Coordinates of C-alpha atoms in Angstrom, one line a residue:
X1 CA -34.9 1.2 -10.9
X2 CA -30.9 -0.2 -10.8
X3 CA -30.1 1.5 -6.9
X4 CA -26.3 1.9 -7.8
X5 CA -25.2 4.9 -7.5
X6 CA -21.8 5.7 -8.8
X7 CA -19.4 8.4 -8.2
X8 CA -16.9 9.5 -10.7
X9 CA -13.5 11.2 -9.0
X10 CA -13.3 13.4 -12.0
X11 CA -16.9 14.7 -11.2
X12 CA -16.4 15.2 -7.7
X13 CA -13.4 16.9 -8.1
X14 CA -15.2 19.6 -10.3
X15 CA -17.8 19.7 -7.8
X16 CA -15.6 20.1 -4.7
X17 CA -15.0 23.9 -5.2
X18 CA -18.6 24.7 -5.5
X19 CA -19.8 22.4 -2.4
X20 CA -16.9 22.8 0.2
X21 CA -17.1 25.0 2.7
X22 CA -15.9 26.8 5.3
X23 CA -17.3 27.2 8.6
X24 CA -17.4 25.8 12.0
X25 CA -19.9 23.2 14.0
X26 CA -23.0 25.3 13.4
X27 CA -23.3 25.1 10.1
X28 CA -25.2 22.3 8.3
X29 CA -28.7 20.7 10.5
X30 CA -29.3 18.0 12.6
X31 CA -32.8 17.2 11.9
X32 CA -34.0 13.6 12.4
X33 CA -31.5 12.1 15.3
X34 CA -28.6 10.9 15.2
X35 CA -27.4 9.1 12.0
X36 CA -26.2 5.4 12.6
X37 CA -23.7 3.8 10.7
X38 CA -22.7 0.5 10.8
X39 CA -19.4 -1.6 10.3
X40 CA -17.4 -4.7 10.6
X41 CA -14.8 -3.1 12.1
X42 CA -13.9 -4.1 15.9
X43 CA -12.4 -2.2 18.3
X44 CA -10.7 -4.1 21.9
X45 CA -7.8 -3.0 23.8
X46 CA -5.7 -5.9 24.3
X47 CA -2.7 -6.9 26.0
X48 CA -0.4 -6.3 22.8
X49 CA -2.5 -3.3 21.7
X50 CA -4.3 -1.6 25.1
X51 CA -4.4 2.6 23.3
X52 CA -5.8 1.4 20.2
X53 CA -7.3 4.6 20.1
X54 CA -4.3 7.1 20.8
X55 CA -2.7 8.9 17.7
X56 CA 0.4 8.3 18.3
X57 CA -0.1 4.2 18.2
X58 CA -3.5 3.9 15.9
X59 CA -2.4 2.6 12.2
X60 CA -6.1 1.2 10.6
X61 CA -8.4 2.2 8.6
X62 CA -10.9 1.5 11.5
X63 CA -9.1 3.4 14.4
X64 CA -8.6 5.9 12.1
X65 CA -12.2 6.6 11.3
X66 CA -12.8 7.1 15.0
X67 CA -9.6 10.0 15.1
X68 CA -10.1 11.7 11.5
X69 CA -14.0 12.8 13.6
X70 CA -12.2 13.8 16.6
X71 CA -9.0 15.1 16.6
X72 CA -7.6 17.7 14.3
X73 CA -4.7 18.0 11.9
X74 CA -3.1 21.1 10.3
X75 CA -3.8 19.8 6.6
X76 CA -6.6 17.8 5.6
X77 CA -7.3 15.9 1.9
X78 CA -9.7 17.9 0.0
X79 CA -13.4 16.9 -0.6
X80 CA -12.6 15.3 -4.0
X81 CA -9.6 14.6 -5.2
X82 CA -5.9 17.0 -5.4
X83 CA -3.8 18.2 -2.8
X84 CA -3.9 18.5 1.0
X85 CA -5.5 21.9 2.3
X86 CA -5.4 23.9 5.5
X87 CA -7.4 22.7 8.4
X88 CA -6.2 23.5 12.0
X89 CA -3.5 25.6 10.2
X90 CA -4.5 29.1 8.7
X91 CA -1.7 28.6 6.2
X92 CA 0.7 26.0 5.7
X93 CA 3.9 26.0 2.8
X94 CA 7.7 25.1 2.4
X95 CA 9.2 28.4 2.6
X96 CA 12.9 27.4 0.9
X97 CA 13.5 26.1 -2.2
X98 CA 14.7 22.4 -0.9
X99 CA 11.4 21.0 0.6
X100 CA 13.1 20.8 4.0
X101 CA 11.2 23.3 5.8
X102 CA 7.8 23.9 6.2
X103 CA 6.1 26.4 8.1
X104 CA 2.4 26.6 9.5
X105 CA 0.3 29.4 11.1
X106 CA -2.6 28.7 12.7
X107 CA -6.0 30.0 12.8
X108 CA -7.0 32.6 14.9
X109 CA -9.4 31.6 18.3
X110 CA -8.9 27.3 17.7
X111 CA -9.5 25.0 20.9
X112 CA -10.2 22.3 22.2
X113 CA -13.5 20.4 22.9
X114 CA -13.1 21.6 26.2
X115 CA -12.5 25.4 25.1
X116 CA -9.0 25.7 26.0
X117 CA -7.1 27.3 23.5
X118 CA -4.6 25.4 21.3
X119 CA -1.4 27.3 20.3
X120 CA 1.8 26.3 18.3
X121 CA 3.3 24.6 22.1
X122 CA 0.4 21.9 21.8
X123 CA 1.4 20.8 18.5
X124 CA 5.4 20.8 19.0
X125 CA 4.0 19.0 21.5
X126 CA 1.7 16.6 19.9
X127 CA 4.5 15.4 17.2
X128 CA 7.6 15.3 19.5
X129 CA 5.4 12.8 21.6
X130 CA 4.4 10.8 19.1
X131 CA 8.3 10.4 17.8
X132 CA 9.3 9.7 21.0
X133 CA 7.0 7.2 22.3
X134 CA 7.8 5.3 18.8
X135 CA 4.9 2.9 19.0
X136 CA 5.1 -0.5 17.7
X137 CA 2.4 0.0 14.9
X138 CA 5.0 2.0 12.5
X139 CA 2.9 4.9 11.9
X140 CA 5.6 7.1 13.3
X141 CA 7.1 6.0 10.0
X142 CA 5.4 9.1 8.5
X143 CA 6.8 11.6 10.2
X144 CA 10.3 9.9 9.7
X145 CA 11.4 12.9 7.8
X146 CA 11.3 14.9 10.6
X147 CA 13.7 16.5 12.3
X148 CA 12.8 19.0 15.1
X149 CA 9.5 21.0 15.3
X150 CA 9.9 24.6 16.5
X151 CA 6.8 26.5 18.1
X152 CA 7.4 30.2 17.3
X153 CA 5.2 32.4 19.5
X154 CA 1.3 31.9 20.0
X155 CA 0.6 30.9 15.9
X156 CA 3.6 29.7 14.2
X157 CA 5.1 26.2 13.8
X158 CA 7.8 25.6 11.6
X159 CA 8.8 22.0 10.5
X160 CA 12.8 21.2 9.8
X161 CA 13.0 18.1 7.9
X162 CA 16.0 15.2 8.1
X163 CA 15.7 15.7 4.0
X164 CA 13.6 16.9 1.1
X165 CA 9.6 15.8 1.4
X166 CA 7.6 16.8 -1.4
X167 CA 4.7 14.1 0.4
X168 CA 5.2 15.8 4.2
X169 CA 1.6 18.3 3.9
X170 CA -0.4 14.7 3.1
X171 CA 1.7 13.6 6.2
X172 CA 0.3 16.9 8.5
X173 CA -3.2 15.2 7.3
X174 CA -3.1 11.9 9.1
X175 CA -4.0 11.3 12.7
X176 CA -0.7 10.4 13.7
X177 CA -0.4 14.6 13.0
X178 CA -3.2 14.8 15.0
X179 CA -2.9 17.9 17.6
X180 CA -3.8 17.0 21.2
X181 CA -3.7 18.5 24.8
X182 CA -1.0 17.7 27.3
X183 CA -3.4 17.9 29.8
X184 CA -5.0 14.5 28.2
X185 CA -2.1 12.8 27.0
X186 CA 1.0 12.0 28.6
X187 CA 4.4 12.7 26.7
X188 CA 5.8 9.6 26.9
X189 CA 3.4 6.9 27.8
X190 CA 0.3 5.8 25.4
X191 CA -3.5 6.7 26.4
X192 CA -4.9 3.3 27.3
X193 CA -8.5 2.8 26.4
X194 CA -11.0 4.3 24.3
X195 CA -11.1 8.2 24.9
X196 CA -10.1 10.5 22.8
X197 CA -10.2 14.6 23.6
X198 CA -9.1 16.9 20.2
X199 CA -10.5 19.7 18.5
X200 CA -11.8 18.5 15.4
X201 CA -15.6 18.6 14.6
X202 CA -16.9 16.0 16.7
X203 CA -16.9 15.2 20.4
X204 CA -16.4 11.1 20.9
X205 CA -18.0 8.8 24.1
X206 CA -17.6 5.1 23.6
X207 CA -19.7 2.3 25.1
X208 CA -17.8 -1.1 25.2
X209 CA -18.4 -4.3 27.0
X210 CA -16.0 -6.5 27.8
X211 CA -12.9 -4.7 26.1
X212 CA -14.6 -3.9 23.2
X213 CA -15.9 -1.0 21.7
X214 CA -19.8 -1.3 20.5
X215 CA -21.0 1.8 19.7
X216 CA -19.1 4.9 19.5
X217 CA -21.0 8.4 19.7
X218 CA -19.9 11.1 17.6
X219 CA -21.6 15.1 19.1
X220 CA -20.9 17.8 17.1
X221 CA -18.5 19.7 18.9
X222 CA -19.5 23.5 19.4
X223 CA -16.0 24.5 19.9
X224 CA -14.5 23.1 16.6
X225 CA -13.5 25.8 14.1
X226 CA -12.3 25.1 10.6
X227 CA -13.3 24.3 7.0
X228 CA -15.6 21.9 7.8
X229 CA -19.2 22.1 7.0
X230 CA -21.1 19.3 9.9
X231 CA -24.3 18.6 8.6
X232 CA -25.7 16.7 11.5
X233 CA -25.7 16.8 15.0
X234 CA -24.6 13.4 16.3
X235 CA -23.5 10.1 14.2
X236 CA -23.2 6.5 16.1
X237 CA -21.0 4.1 14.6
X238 CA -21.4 0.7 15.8
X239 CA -19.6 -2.8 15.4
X240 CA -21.6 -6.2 14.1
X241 CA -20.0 -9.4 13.9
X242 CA -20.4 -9.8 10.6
X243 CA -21.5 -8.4 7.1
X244 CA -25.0 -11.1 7.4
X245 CA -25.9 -9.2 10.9
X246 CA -24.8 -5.8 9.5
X247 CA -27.5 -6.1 6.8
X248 CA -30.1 -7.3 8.6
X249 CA -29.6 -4.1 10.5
X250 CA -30.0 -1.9 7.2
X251 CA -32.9 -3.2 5.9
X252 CA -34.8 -3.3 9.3
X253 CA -34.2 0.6 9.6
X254 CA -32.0 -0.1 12.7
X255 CA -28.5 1.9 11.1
X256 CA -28.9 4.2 8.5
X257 CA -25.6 3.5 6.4
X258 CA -23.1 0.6 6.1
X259 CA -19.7 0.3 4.9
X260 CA -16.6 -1.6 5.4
X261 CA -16.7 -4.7 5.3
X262 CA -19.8 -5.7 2.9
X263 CA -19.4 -9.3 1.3
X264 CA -19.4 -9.3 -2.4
X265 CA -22.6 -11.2 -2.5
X266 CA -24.5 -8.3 -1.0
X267 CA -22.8 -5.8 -3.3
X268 CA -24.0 -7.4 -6.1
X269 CA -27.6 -7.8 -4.9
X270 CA -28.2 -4.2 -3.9
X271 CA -26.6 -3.0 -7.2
X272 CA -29.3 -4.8 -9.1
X273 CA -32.2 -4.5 -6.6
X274 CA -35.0 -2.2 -7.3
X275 CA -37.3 -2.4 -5.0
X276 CA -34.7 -1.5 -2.3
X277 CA -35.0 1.1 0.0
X278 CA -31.6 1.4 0.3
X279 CA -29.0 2.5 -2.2
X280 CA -25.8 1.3 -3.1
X281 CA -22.9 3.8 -4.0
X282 CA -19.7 2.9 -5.7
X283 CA -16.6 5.1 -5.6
X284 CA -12.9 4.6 -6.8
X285 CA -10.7 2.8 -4.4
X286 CA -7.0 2.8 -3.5
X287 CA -7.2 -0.3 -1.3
X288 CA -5.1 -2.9 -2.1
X289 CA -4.4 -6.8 -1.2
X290 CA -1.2 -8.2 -1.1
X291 CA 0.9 -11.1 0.2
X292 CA 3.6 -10.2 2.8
X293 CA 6.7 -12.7 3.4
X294 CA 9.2 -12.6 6.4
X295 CA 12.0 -13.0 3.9
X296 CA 14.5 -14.4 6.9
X297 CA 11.8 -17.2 7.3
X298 CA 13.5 -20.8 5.6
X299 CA 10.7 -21.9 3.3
X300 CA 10.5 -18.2 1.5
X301 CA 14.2 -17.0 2.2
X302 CA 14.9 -17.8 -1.0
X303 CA 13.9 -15.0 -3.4
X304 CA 13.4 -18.2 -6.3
X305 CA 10.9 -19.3 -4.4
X306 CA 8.9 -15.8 -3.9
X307 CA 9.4 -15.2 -7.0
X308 CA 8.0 -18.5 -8.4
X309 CA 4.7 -17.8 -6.5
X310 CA 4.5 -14.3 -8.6
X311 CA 4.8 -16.5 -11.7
X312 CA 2.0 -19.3 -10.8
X313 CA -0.8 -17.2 -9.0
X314 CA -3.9 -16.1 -11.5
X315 CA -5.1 -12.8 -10.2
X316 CA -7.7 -12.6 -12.9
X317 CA -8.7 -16.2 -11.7
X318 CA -8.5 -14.7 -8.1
X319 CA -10.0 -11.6 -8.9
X320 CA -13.2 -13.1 -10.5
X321 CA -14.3 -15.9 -8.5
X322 CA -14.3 -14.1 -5.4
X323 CA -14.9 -10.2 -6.0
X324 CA -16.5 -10.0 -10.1
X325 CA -16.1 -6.3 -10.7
X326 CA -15.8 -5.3 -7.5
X327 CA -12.4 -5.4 -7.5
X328 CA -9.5 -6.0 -10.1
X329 CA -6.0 -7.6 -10.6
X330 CA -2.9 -5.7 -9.6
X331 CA 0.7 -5.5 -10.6
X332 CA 2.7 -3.6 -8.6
X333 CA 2.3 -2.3 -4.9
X334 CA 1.3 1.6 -6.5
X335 CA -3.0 1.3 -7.5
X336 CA -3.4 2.3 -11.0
X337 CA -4.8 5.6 -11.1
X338 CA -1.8 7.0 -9.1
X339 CA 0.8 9.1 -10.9
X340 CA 3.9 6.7 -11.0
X341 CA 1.9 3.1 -11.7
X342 CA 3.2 0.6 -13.6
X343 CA 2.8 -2.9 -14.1
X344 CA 6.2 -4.5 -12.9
X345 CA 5.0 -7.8 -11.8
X346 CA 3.0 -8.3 -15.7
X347 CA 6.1 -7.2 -17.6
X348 CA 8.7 -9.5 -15.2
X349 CA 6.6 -12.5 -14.9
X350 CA 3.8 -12.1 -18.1
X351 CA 0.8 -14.8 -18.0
X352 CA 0.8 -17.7 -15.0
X353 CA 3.3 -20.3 -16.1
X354 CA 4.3 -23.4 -14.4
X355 CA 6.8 -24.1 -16.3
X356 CA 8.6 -20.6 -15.7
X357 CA 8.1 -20.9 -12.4
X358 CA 9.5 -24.7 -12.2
X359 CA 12.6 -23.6 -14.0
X360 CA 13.1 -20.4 -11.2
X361 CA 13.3 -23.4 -8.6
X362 CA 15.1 -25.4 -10.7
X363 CA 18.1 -22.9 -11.1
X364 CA 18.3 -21.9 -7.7
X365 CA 18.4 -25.7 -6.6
X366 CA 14.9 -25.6 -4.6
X367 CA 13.3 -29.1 -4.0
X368 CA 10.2 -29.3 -4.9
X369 CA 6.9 -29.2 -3.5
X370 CA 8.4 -26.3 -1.4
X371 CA 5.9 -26.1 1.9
X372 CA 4.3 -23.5 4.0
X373 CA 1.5 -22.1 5.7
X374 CA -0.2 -18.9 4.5
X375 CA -1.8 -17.0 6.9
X376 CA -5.0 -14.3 6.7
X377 CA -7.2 -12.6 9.1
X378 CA -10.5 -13.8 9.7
X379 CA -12.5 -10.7 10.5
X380 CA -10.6 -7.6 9.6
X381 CA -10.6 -7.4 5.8
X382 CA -14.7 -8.8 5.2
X383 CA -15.8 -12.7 4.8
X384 CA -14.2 -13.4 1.1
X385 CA -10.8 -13.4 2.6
X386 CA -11.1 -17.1 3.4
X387 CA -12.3 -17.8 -0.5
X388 CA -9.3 -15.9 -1.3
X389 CA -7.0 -17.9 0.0
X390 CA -8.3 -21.1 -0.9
X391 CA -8.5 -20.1 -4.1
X392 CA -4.7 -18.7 -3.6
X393 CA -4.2 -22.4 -2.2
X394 CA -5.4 -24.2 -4.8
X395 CA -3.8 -22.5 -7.3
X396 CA -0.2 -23.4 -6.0
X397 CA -0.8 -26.7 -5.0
X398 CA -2.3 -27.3 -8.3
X399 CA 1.2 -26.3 -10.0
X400 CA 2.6 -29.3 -8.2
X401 CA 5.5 -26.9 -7.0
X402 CA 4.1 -26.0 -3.3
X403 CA 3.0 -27.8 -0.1
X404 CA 0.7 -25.2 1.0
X405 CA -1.5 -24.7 4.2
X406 CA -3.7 -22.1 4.9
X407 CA -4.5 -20.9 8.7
X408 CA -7.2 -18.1 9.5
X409 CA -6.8 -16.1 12.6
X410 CA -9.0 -13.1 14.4
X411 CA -6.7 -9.8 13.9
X412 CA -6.2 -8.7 17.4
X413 CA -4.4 -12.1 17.3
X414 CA -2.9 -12.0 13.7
X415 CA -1.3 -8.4 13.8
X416 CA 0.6 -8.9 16.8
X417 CA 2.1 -12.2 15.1
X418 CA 2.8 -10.7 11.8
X419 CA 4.9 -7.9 13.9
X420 CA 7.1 -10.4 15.2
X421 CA 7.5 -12.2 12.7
X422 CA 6.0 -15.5 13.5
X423 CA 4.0 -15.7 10.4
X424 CA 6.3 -17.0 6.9
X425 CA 3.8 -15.7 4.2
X426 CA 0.7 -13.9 5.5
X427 CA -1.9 -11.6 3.5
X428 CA -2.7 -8.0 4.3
X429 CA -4.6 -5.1 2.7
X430 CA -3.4 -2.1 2.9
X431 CA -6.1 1.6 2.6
X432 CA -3.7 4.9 1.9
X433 CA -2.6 7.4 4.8
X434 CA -2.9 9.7 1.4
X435 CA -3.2 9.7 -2.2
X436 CA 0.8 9.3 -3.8
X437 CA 2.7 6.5 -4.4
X438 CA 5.1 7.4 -2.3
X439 CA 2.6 5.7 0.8
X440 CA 2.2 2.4 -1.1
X441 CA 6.3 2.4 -1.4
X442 CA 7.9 3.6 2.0
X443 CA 5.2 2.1 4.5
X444 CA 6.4 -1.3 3.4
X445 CA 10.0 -0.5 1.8
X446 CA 11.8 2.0 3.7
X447 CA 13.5 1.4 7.6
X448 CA 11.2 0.5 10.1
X449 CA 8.2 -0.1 7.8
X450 CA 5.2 -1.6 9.0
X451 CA 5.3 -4.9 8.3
X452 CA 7.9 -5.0 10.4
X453 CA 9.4 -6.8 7.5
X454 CA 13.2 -7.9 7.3
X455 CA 13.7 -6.7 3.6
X456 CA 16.4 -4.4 3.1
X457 CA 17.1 -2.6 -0.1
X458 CA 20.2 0.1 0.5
X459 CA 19.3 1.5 -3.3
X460 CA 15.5 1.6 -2.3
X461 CA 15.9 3.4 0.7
X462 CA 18.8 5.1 1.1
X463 CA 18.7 6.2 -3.2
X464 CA 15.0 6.0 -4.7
X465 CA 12.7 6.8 -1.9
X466 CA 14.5 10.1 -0.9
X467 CA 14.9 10.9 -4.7
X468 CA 11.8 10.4 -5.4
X469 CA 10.5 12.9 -2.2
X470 CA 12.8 15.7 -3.7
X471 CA 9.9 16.5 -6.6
X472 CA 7.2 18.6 -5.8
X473 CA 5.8 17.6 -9.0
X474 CA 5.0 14.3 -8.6
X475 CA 5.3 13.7 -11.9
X476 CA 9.0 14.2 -11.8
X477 CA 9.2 11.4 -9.6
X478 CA 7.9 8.5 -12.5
X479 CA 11.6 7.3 -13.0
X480 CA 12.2 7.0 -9.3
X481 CA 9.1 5.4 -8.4
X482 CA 9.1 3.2 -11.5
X483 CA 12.8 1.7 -10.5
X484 CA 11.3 1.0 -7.3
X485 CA 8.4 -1.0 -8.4
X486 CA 10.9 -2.5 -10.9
X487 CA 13.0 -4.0 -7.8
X488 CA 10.4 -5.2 -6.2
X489 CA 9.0 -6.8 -8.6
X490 CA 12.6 -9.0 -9.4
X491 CA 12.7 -9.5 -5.2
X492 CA 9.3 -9.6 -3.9
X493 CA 9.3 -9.1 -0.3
X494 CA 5.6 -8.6 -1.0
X495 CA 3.3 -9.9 -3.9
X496 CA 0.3 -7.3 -4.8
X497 CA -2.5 -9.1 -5.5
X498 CA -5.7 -7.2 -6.4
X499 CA -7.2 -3.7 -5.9
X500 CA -10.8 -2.9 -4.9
X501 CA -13.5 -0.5 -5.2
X502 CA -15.0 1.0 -2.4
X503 CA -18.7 1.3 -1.4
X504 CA -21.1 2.3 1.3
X505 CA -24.9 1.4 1.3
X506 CA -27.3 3.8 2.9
X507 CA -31.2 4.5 3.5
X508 CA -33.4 6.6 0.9
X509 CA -33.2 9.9 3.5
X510 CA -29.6 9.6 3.9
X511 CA -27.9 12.4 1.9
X512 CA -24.2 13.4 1.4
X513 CA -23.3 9.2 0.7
X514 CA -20.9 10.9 -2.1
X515 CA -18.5 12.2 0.4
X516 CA -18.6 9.3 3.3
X517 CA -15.3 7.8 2.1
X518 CA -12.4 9.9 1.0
X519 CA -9.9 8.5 -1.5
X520 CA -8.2 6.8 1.5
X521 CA -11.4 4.8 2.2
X522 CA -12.1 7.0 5.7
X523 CA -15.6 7.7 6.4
X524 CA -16.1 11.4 6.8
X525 CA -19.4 11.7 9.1
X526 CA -19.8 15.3 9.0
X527 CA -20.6 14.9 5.1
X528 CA -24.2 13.1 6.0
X529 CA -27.5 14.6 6.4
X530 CA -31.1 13.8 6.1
X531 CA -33.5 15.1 3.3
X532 CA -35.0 13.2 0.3
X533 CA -32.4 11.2 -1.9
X534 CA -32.9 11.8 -5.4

């Protein structure tokens, strides 16, 4: 028997009204102890990033899964796929007519872990700190469109916005959102370390050695009250060095699940196993790969010469000798499957063409072989990263128009580096806050963006972004989006590369493997169980 399972977004979403529920930590069971999962992921406060853990700093995929257990947010994305829903909030809407303001009430009795009550002060308080403190990592960026939160009486918090946001209740759904106590966190300083105190359906102790996290213990917290069904009682999550040791912990029975990062080689064997006892399950994906450039750097300064890469790189070269069908090539910074997609880098720059790309050069007076380094992580995005960019290497060199090096580095090293802007070209991937296009636009477009990238486009951000966040109906926002992919495409401050499917490998008894990954790839822990797969 093939053990690939996959899961289809269209039925989940028809499923989702039927199987979500609402209810608090006692529902669900918790036979069979605690549920281990395994990742790649590492954790380690460092000297550039000691609160990796705190809301108001944590901007990963990784960190992230730790917070979306932990700490609670007034919205929260659905089960399958549509729009944000209530969470900590009893009721959250725009109440006028120009997306500017946005009111919440929330739900009668919530508190934290601890039992203390959480009213409307504790999340005025939770957002002014995390705009204030401002941390390096650029998530603030999503709550850019804020401009003062007011905390009317016990329940009510009501949002005024700089400008229209048709995107902001995905924004109340991310961790940055997330509400916390003032008795935990200070307002103006990040919580160094690794605890975290919230409300949301799990209570969270770490064990780390050395500055790093190894195994971080997720207890169903008896004081969390929302829509969330928890159908276990405790979930450890712990780190392995690689994807080899990670499956060697599987298949021994020593985790229960694995996810991010597992090599391509060993998504292909378990899809076509079948004598397995563990199943494979393949979902959709939104996570992208992409090549970043400091544009003020001298060897890429020169948009001929970015733009020259665009027209030699194969992605369906790329894309097939290192993923197969685990992944596929991309055109624009916005996933297809996202209302607003198009394929701006294909209808620019067509097929790979040396020749095109040797006249770019040519006309902008660019001596050729044009040299420089292109950096990637070494352990942040799984082991193929390295075949990626030798194959990325080989494919430039190969035109005869580049000099290029390529330099791997661990990413509690590499991050830091990008920030500042020591790195000239450098590869990064890049997993949704939420599901809109708007979040694969403004995180790397709009003023201080992520990247920390020196690209400015007055149309972009001070025009098409703020148009586009005017539309309620997203669909509205196709010509504004579009234009936007359309410019980047011509300048390319970034090159998209590829996007990916997302998986997560699990023992016969583990149940609920459907829902472990939202469309954002985060692992949602209270979906699993233990029963009898089918």
């Amino acid at each position: 028997m093939n053990r690939k399972t996959l899961v289809l977004p269209a039925v989940i979403s028809l499923l989702a009204p039927v199987l979500a529920a609402c209810g608090g930590s006692d529902s669900g069971s918790g036979g069979g102890g605690a549920i281990v999962v395994g990742t790649t992921d590492e954790f380690s406060t460092t000297k550039d990033d000691p609160a990796p853990l705190d809301p108001a700093s944590a901007y990963d995929v990784g960190t992230w899964n730790i917070l979306r257990q932990t700490v609670q947010t007034l919205m929260i994305q659905p089960r399958g796929e549509g729009e944000p829903v209530p969470e900590a909030a009893e009721s959250c809407s725009f109440t006028d007519t120009g997306n500017e303001r946005y009111a919440c009430t929330l739900r009668e009795g919530l508190s934290f872990s601890n039992g203390d009550a959480i009213t409307a002060a504790d999340v005025k308080f939770s957002i002014d700190r995390a705009m204030k403190i401002n941390a390096p990592s650029g998530v603030v960026g999503l709550l850019s469109t804020v401009d003062t939160v007011e905390a009317k009486g016990e329940r009510e918090v009501i949002f005024h916005l700089k400008t229209a946001d048709a995107t902001f209740p995905y924004k109340l759904s991310t961790p940055v959102a997330g509400i916390v106590s003032e008795d935990n966190y200070d307002k103006g300083e990040l919580r160094d370390g690794f605890e975290v105190n919230g409300s949301g359906p799990y209570t969270f102790s770490a064990e780390e050695e050395d500055g790093k996290l190894v195994k971080a213990v997720f207890t169903k917290n008896g004081n969390y009250k929302g829509t969330l069904k928890v159908n276990n009682d405790k979930v450890e999550l712990r780190s392995f060095a690689d994807a080899s040791a990670m499956n060697g912990a599987i298949e021994a029975g020593d985790i229960d699940l694995m996810t991010r990062t597992m090599s391509p080689d060993q998504i292909q064997r378990l899809s076509t196993a079948t004598d397995s006892e563990v199943d494979l399950v393949e979902m959709s994906g939104l996570e992208i790969r992409y090549l970043g450039f400091n544009t003020d750097a001298p060897a890429v300064e020169s948009k001929a010469v970015r733009q020259a890469m665009a027209q030699v790189i194969n992605r369906g070269e790329l894309v097939s000798k290192v993923y197969g069908t685990q992944a596929e090539p991309l055109y624009s910074l916005v996933p297809a499957s996202l209302t607003g997609h198009s394929n701006a880098f294909f209808n620019k720059y067509g097929e790979p063409s040396v020749a095109k790309a040797q006249a770019l050069l040519t006309k902008a007076n660019i001596t050729t072989p044009v040299s420089m380094t292109l950096h990637y992580t070494t352990d942040h995005y799984g082991e193929a990263t390295k075949k990626e960019f030798e194959i990325l290497q080989k494919q430039l060199n190969a035109s005869g128009l580049f000099d290029v090096k390529i330099k791997g580095t661990a990413w509690d090293t590499f991050r830091p580096a990008e920030q500042k802007g020591e790195y000239e070209v450098y590869g990064m991937g890049w997993f949704p806050d939420f599901p809109d296009a708007d979040n694969y636009l403004a995180p790397f477009l709009d003023k201080g963006n992520f990247l920390g990238s020196p690209y400015a486009n007055s149309q972009i951000r001070n025009g098409l972004i703020p148009e586009s966040r005017r539309e309620a109906d997203r669909q509205a926002a196709v010509d504004s989006i579009t234009e936007i992919q359309d410019i980047v495409a011509e300048d390319v401050p970034v090159l998209p590369l590829w996007q990916g499917r997302q998986y997560v490998a699990a023992r016969d008894d583990v149940t609920g493997t459907a829902y472990a990954l939202n469309s954002s790839s985060t692992l949602q822990l209270w979906e699993l169980g233990r029963g009898v797969s089918g």
